[in-house]
mmCIF file of N, CA and C in Angstrom:
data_model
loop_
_atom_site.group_PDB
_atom_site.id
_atom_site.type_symbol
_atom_site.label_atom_id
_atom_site.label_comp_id
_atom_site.label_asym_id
_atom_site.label_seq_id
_atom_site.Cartn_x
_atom_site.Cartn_y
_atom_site.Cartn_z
ATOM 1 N N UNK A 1 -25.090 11.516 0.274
ATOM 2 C CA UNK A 1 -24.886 10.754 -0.949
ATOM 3 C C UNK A 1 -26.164 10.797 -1.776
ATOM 4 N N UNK A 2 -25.613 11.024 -3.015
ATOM 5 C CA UNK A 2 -27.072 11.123 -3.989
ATOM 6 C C UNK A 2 -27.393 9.640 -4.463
ATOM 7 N N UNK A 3 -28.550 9.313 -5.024
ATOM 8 C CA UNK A 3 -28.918 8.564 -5.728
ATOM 9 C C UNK A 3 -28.068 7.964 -6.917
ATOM 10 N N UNK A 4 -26.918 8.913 -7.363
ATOM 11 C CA UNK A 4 -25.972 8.457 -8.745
ATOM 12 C C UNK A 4 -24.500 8.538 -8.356
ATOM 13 N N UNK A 5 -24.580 8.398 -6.686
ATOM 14 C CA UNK A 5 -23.475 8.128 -6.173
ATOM 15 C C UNK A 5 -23.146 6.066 -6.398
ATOM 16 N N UNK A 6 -21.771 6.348 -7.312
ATOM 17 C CA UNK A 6 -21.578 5.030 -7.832
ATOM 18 C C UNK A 6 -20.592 4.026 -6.719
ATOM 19 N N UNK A 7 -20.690 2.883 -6.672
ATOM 20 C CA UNK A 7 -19.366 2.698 -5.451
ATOM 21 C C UNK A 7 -19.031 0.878 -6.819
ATOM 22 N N UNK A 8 -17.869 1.084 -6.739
ATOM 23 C CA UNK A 8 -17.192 -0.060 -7.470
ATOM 24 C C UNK A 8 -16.919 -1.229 -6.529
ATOM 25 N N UNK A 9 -17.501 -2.461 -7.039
ATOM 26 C CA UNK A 9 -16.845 -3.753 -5.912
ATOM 27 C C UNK A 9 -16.345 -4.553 -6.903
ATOM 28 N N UNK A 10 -14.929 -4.852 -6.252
ATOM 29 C CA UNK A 10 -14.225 -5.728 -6.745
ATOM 30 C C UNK A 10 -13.894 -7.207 -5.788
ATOM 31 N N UNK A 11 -14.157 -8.313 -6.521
ATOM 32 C CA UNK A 11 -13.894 -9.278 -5.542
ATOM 33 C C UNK A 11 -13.743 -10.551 -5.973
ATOM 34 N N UNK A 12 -13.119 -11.694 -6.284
ATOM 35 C CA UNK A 12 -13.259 -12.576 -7.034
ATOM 36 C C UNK A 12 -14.230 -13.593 -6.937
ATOM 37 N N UNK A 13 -14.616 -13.450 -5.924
ATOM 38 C CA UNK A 13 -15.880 -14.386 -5.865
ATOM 39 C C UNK A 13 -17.557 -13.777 -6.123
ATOM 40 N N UNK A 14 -17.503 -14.258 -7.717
ATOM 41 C CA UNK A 14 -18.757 -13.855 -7.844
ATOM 42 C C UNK A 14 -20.457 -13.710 -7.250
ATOM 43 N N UNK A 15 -20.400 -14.246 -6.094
ATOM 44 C CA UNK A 15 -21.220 -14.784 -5.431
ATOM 45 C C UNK A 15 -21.561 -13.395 -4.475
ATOM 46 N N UNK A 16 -20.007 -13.159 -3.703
ATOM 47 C CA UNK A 16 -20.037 -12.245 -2.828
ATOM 48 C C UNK A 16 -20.129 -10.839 -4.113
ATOM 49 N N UNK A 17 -19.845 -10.770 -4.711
ATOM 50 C CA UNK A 17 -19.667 -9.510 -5.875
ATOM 51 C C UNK A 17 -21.973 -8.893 -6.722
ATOM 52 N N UNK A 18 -21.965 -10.502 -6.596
ATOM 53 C CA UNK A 18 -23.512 -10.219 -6.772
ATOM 54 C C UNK A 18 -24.477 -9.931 -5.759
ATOM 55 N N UNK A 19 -24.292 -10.297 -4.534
ATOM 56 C CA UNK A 19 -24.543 -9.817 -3.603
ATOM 57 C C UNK A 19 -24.558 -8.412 -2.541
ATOM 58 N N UNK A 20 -22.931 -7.678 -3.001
ATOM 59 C CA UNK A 20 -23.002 -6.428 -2.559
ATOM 60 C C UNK A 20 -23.818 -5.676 -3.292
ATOM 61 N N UNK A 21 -23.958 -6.158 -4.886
ATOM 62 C CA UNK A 21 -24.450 -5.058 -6.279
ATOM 63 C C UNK A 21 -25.557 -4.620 -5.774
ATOM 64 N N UNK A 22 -26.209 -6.081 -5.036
ATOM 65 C CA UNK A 22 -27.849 -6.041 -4.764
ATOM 66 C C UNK A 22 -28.117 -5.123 -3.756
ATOM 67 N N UNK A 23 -27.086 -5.502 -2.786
ATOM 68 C CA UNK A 23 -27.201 -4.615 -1.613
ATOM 69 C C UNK A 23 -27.507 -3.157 -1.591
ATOM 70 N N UNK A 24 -26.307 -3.000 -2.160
ATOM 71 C CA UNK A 24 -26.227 -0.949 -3.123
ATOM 72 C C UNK A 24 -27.110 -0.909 -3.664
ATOM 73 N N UNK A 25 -27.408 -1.343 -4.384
ATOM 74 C CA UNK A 25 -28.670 -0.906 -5.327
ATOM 75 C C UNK A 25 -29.911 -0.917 -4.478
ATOM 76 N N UNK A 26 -29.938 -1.995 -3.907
ATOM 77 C CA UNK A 26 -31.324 -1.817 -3.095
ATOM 78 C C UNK A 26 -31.817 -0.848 -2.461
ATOM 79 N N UNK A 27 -29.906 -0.017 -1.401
ATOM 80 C CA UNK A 27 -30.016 0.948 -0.890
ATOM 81 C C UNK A 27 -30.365 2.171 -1.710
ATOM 82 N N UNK A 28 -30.038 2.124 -2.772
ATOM 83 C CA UNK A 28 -30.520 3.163 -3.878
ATOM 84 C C UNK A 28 -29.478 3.913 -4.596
ATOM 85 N N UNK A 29 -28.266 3.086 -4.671
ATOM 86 C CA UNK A 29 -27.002 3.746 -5.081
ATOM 87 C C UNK A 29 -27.302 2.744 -6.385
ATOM 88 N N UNK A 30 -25.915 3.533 -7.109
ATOM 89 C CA UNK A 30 -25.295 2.675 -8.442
ATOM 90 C C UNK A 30 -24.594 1.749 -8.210
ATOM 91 N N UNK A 31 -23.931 0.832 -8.794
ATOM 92 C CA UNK A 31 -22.757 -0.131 -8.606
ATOM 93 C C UNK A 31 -22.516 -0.960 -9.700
ATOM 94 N N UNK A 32 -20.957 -1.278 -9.820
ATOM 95 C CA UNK A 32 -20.843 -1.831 -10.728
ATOM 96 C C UNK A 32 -19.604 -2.352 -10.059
ATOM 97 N N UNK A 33 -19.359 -4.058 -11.098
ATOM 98 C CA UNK A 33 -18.874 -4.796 -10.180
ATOM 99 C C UNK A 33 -17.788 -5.212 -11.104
ATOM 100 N N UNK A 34 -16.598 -6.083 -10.479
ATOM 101 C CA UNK A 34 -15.197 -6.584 -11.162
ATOM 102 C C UNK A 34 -14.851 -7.525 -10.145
ATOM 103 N N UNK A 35 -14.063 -8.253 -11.520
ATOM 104 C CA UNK A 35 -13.607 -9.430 -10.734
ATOM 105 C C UNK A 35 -12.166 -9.199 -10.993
ATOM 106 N N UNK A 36 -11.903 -8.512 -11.219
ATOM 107 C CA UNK A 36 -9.924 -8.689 -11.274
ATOM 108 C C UNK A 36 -9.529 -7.198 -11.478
ATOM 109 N N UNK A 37 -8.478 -6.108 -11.131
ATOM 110 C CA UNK A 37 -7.439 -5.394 -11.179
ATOM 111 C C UNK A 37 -7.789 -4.697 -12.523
ATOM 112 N N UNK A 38 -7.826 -5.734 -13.170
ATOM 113 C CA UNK A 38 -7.371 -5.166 -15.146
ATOM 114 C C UNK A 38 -9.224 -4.495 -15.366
ATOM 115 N N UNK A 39 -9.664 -5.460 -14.863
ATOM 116 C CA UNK A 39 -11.286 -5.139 -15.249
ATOM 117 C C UNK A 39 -11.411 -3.751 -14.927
ATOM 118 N N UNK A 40 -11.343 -3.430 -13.407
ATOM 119 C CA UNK A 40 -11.480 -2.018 -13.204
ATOM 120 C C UNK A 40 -10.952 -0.797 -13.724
ATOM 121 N N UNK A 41 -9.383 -0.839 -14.026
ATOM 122 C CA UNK A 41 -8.508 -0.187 -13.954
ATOM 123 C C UNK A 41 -8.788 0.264 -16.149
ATOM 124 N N UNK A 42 -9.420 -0.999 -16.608
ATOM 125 C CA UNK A 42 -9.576 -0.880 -18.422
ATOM 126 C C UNK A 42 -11.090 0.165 -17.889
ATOM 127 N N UNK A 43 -11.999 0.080 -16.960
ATOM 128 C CA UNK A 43 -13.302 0.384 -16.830
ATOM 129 C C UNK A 43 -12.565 2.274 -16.373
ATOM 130 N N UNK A 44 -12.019 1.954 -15.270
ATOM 131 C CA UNK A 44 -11.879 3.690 -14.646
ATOM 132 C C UNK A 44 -11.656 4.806 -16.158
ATOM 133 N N UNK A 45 -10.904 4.323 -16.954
ATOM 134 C CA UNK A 45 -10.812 5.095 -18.311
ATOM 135 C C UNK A 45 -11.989 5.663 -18.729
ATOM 136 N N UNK A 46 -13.204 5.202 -18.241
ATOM 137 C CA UNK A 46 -14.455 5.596 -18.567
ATOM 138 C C UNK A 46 -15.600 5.590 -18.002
ATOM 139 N N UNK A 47 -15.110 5.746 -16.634
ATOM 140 C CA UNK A 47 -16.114 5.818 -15.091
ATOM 141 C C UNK A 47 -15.004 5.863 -14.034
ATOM 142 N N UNK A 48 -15.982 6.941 -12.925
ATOM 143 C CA UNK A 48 -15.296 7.098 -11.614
ATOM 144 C C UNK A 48 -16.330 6.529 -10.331
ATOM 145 N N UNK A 49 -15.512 5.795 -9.532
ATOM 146 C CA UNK A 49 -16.293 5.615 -8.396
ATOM 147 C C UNK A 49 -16.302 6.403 -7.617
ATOM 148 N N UNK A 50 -17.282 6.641 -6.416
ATOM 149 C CA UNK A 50 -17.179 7.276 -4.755
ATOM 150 C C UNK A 50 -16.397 7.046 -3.870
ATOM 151 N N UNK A 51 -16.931 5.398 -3.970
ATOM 152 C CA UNK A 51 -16.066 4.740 -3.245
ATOM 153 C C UNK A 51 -15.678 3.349 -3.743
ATOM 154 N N UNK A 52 -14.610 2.628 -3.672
ATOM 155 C CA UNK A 52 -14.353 1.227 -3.870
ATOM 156 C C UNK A 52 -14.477 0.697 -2.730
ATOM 157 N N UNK A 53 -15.047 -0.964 -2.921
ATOM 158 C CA UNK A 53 -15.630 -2.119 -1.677
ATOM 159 C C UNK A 53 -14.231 -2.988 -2.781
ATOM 160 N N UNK A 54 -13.487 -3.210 -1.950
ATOM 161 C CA UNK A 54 -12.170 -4.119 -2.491
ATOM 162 C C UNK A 54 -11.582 -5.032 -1.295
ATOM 163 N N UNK A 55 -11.614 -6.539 -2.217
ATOM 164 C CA UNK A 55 -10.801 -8.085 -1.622
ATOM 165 C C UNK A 55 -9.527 -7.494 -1.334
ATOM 166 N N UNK A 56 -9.186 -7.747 -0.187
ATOM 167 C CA UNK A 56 -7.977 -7.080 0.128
ATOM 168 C C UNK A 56 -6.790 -8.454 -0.704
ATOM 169 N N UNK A 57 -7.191 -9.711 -0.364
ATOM 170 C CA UNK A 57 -6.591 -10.553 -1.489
ATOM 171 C C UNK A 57 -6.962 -11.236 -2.414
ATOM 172 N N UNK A 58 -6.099 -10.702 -3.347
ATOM 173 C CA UNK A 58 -6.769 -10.930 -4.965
ATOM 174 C C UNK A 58 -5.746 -11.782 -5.680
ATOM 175 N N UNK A 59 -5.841 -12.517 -6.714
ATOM 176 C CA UNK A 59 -4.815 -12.707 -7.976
ATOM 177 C C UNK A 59 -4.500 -11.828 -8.683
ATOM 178 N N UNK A 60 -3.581 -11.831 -9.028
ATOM 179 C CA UNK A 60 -3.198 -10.442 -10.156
ATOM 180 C C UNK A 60 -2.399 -9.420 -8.707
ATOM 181 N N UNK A 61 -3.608 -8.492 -8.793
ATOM 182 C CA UNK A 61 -3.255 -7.177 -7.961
ATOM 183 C C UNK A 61 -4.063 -7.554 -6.788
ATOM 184 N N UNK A 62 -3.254 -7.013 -5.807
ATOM 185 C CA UNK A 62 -4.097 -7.213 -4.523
ATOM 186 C C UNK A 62 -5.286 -5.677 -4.284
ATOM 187 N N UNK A 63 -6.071 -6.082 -3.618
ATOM 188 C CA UNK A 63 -6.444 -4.398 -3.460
ATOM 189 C C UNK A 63 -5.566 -3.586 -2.445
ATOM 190 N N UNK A 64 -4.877 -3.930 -2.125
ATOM 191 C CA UNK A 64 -3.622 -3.392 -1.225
ATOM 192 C C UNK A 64 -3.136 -2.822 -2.436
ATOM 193 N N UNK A 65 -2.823 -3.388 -3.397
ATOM 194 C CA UNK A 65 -2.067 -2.778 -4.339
ATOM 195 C C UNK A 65 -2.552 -1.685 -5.096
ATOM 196 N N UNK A 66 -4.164 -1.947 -5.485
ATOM 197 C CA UNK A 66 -4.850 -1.379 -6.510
ATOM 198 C C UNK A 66 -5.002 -0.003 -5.814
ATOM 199 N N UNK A 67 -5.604 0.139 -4.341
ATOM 200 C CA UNK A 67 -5.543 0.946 -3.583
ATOM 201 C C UNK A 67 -4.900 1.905 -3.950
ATOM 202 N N UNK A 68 -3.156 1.919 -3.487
ATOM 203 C CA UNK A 68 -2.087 2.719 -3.561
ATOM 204 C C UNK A 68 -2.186 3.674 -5.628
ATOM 205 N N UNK A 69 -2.824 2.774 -6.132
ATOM 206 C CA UNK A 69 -3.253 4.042 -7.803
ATOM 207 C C UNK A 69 -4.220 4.813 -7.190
ATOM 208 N N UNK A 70 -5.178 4.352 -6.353
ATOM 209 C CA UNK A 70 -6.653 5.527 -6.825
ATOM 210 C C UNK A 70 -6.634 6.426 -5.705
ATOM 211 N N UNK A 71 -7.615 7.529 -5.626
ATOM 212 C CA UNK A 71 -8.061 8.738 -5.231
ATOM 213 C C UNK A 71 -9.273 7.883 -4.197
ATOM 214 N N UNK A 72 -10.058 7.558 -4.623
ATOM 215 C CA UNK A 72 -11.151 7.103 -4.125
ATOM 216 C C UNK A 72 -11.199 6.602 -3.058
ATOM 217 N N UNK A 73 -11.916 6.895 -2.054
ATOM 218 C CA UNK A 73 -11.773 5.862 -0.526
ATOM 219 C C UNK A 73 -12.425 4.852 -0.756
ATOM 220 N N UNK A 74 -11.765 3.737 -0.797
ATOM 221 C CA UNK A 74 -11.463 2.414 -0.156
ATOM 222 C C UNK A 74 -12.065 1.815 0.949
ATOM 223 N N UNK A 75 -13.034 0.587 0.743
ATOM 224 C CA UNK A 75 -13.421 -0.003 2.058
ATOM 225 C C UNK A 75 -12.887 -1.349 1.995
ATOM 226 N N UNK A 76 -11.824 -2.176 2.537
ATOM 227 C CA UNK A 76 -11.871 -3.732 2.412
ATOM 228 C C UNK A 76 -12.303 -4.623 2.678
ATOM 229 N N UNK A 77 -12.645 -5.673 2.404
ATOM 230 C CA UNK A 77 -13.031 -6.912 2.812
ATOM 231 C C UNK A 77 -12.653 -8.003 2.769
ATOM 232 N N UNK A 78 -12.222 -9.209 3.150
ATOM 233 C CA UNK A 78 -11.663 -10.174 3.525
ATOM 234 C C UNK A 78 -11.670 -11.247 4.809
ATOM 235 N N UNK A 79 -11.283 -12.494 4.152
ATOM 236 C CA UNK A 79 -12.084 -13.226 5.372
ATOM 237 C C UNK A 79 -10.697 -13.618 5.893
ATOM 238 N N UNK A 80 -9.577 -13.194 5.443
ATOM 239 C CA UNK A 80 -7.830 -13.043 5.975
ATOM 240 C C UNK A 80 -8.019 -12.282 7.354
ATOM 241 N N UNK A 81 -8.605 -12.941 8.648
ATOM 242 C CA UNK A 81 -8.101 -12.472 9.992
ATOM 243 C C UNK A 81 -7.198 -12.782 10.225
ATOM 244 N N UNK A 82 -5.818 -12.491 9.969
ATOM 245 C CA UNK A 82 -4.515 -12.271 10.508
ATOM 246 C C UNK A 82 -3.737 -11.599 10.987
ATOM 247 N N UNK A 83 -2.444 -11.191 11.544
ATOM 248 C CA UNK A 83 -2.090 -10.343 12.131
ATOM 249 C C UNK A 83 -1.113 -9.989 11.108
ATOM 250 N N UNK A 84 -0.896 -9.827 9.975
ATOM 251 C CA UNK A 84 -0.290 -9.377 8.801
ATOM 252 C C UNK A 84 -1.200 -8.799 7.870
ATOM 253 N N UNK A 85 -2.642 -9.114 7.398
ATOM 254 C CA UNK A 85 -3.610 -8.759 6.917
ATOM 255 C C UNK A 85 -4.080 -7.445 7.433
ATOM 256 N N UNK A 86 -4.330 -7.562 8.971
ATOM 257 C CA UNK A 86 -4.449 -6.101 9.541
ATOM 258 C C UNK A 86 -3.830 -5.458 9.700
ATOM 259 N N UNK A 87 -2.456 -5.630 9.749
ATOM 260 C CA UNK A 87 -1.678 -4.575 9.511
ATOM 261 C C UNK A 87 -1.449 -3.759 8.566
ATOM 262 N N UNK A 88 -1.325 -4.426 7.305
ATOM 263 C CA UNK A 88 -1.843 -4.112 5.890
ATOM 264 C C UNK A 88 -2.371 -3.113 6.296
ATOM 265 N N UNK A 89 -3.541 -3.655 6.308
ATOM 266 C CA UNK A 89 -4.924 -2.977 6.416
ATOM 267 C C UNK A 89 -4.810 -1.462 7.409
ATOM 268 N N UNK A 90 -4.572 -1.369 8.489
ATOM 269 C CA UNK A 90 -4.572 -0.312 9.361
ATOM 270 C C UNK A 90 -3.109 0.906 8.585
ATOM 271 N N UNK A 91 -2.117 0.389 7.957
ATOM 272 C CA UNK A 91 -1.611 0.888 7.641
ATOM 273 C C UNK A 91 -1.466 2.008 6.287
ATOM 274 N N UNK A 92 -2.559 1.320 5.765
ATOM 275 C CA UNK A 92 -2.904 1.351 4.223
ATOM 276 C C UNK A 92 -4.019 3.172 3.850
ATOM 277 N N UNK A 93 -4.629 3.025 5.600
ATOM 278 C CA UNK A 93 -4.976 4.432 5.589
ATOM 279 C C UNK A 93 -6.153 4.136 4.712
ATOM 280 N N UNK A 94 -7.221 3.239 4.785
ATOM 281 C CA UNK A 94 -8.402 2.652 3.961
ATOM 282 C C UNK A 94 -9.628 3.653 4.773
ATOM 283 N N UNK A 95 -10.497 3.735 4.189
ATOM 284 C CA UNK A 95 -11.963 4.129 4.749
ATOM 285 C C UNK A 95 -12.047 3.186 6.007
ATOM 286 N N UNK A 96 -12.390 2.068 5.133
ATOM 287 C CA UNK A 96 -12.563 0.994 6.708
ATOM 288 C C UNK A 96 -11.876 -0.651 6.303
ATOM 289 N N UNK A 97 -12.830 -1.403 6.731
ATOM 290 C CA UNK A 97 -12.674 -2.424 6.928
ATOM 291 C C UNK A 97 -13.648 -3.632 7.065
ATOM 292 N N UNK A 98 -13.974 -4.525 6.123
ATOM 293 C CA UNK A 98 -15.055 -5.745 7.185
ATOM 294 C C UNK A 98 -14.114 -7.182 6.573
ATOM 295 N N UNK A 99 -14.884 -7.575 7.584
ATOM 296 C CA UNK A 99 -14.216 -9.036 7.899
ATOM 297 C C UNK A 99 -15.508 -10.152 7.194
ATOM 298 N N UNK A 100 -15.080 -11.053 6.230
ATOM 299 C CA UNK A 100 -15.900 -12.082 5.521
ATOM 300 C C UNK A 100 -16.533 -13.132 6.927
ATOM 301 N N UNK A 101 -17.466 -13.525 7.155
ATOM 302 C CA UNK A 101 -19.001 -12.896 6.271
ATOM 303 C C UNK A 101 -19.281 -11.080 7.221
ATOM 304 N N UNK A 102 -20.198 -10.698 6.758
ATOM 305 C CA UNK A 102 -20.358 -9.274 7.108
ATOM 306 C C UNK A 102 -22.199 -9.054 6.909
ATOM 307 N N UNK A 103 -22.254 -8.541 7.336
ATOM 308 C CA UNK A 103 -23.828 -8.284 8.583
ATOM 309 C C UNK A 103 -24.207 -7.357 6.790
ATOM 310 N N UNK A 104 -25.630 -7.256 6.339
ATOM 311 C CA UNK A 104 -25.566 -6.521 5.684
ATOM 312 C C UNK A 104 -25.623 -4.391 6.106
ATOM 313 N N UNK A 105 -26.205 -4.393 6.979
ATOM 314 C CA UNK A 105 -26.334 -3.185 7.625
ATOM 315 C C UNK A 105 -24.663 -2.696 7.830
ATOM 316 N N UNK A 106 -23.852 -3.525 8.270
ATOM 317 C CA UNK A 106 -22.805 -3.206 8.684
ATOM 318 C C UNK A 106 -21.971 -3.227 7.223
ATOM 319 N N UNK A 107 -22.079 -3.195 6.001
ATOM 320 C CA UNK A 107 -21.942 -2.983 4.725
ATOM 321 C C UNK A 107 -22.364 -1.634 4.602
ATOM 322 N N UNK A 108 -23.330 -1.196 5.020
ATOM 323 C CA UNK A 108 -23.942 -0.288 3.954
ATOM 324 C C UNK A 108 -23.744 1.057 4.924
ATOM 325 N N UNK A 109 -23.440 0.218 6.352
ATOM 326 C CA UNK A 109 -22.915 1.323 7.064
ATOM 327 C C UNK A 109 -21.524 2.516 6.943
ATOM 328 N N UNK A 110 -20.490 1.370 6.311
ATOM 329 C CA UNK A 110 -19.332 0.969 6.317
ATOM 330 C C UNK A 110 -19.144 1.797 5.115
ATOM 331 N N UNK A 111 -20.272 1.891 4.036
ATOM 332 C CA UNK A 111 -19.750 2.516 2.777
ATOM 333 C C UNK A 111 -20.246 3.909 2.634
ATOM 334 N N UNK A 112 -21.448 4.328 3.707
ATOM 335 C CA UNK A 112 -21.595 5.652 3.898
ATOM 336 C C UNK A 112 -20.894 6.939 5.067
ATOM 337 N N UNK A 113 -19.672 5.832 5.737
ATOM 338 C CA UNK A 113 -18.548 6.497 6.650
ATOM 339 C C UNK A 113 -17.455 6.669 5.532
ATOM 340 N N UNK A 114 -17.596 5.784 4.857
ATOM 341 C CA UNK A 114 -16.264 5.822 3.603
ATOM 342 C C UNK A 114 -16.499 6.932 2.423
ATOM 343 N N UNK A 115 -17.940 7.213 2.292
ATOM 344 C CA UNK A 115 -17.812 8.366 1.281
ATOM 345 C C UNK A 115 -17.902 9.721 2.015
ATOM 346 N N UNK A 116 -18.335 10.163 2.914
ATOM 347 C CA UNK A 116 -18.425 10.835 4.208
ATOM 348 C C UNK A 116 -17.072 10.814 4.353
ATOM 349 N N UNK A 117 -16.241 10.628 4.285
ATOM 350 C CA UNK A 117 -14.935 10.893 5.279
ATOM 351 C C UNK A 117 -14.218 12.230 4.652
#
């Protein structure tokens, strides 16, 4: 991965959304961040990600949903440990997976198996 390798996070909680930005970036990537479905999807018209870091549940569109439009591998996140959530999830054919809260190493791990794949 180069330096202008971009990865998109979407998530509604701004908190966790400012936090991955920092993360990526720190690591030395790009990033740019959304809080809803429409945000990204008005943004992709005029940027592509590597990879997307996507709330597997959202308002609007789920990233389950948003998923099934893009090309891009997909990593989810969510603090939904359920046995319907992972199924989703395992079924959905995603890069990966983390579970809310999440280790930062195990982030940054998570998003260089996902562009790698």
């Amino acid at each position: 991965m180069s330096e202008r390798t971009l990865f998109a996070i979407w998530d509604e909680d701004s908190g966790v959304r400012r936090s991955l930005h920092r993360l990526v970036q720190a690591a030395g990537y790009a990033a740019q961040t959304f809080g809803s479905a429409r945000e990204y999807l008005e943004w992709l018209s005029r940027g592509q990600a590597a990879c997307l870091v996507l709330d597997v549940h959202m308002n609007g569109m789920s990233g389950l949903e948003l998923q099934q439009r893009l090309a891009a591998p997909v990593l989810f996140i969510t603090s939904h440990d359920d046995a319907v959530t992972r199924t989703n999830i395992e079924k959905s054919g995603a890069a990966g997976h983390l579970w809310k809260p999440f280790e930062e190493q195990a982030v940054l791990e998570a998003i260089r198996r996902a562009v790698t794949r």
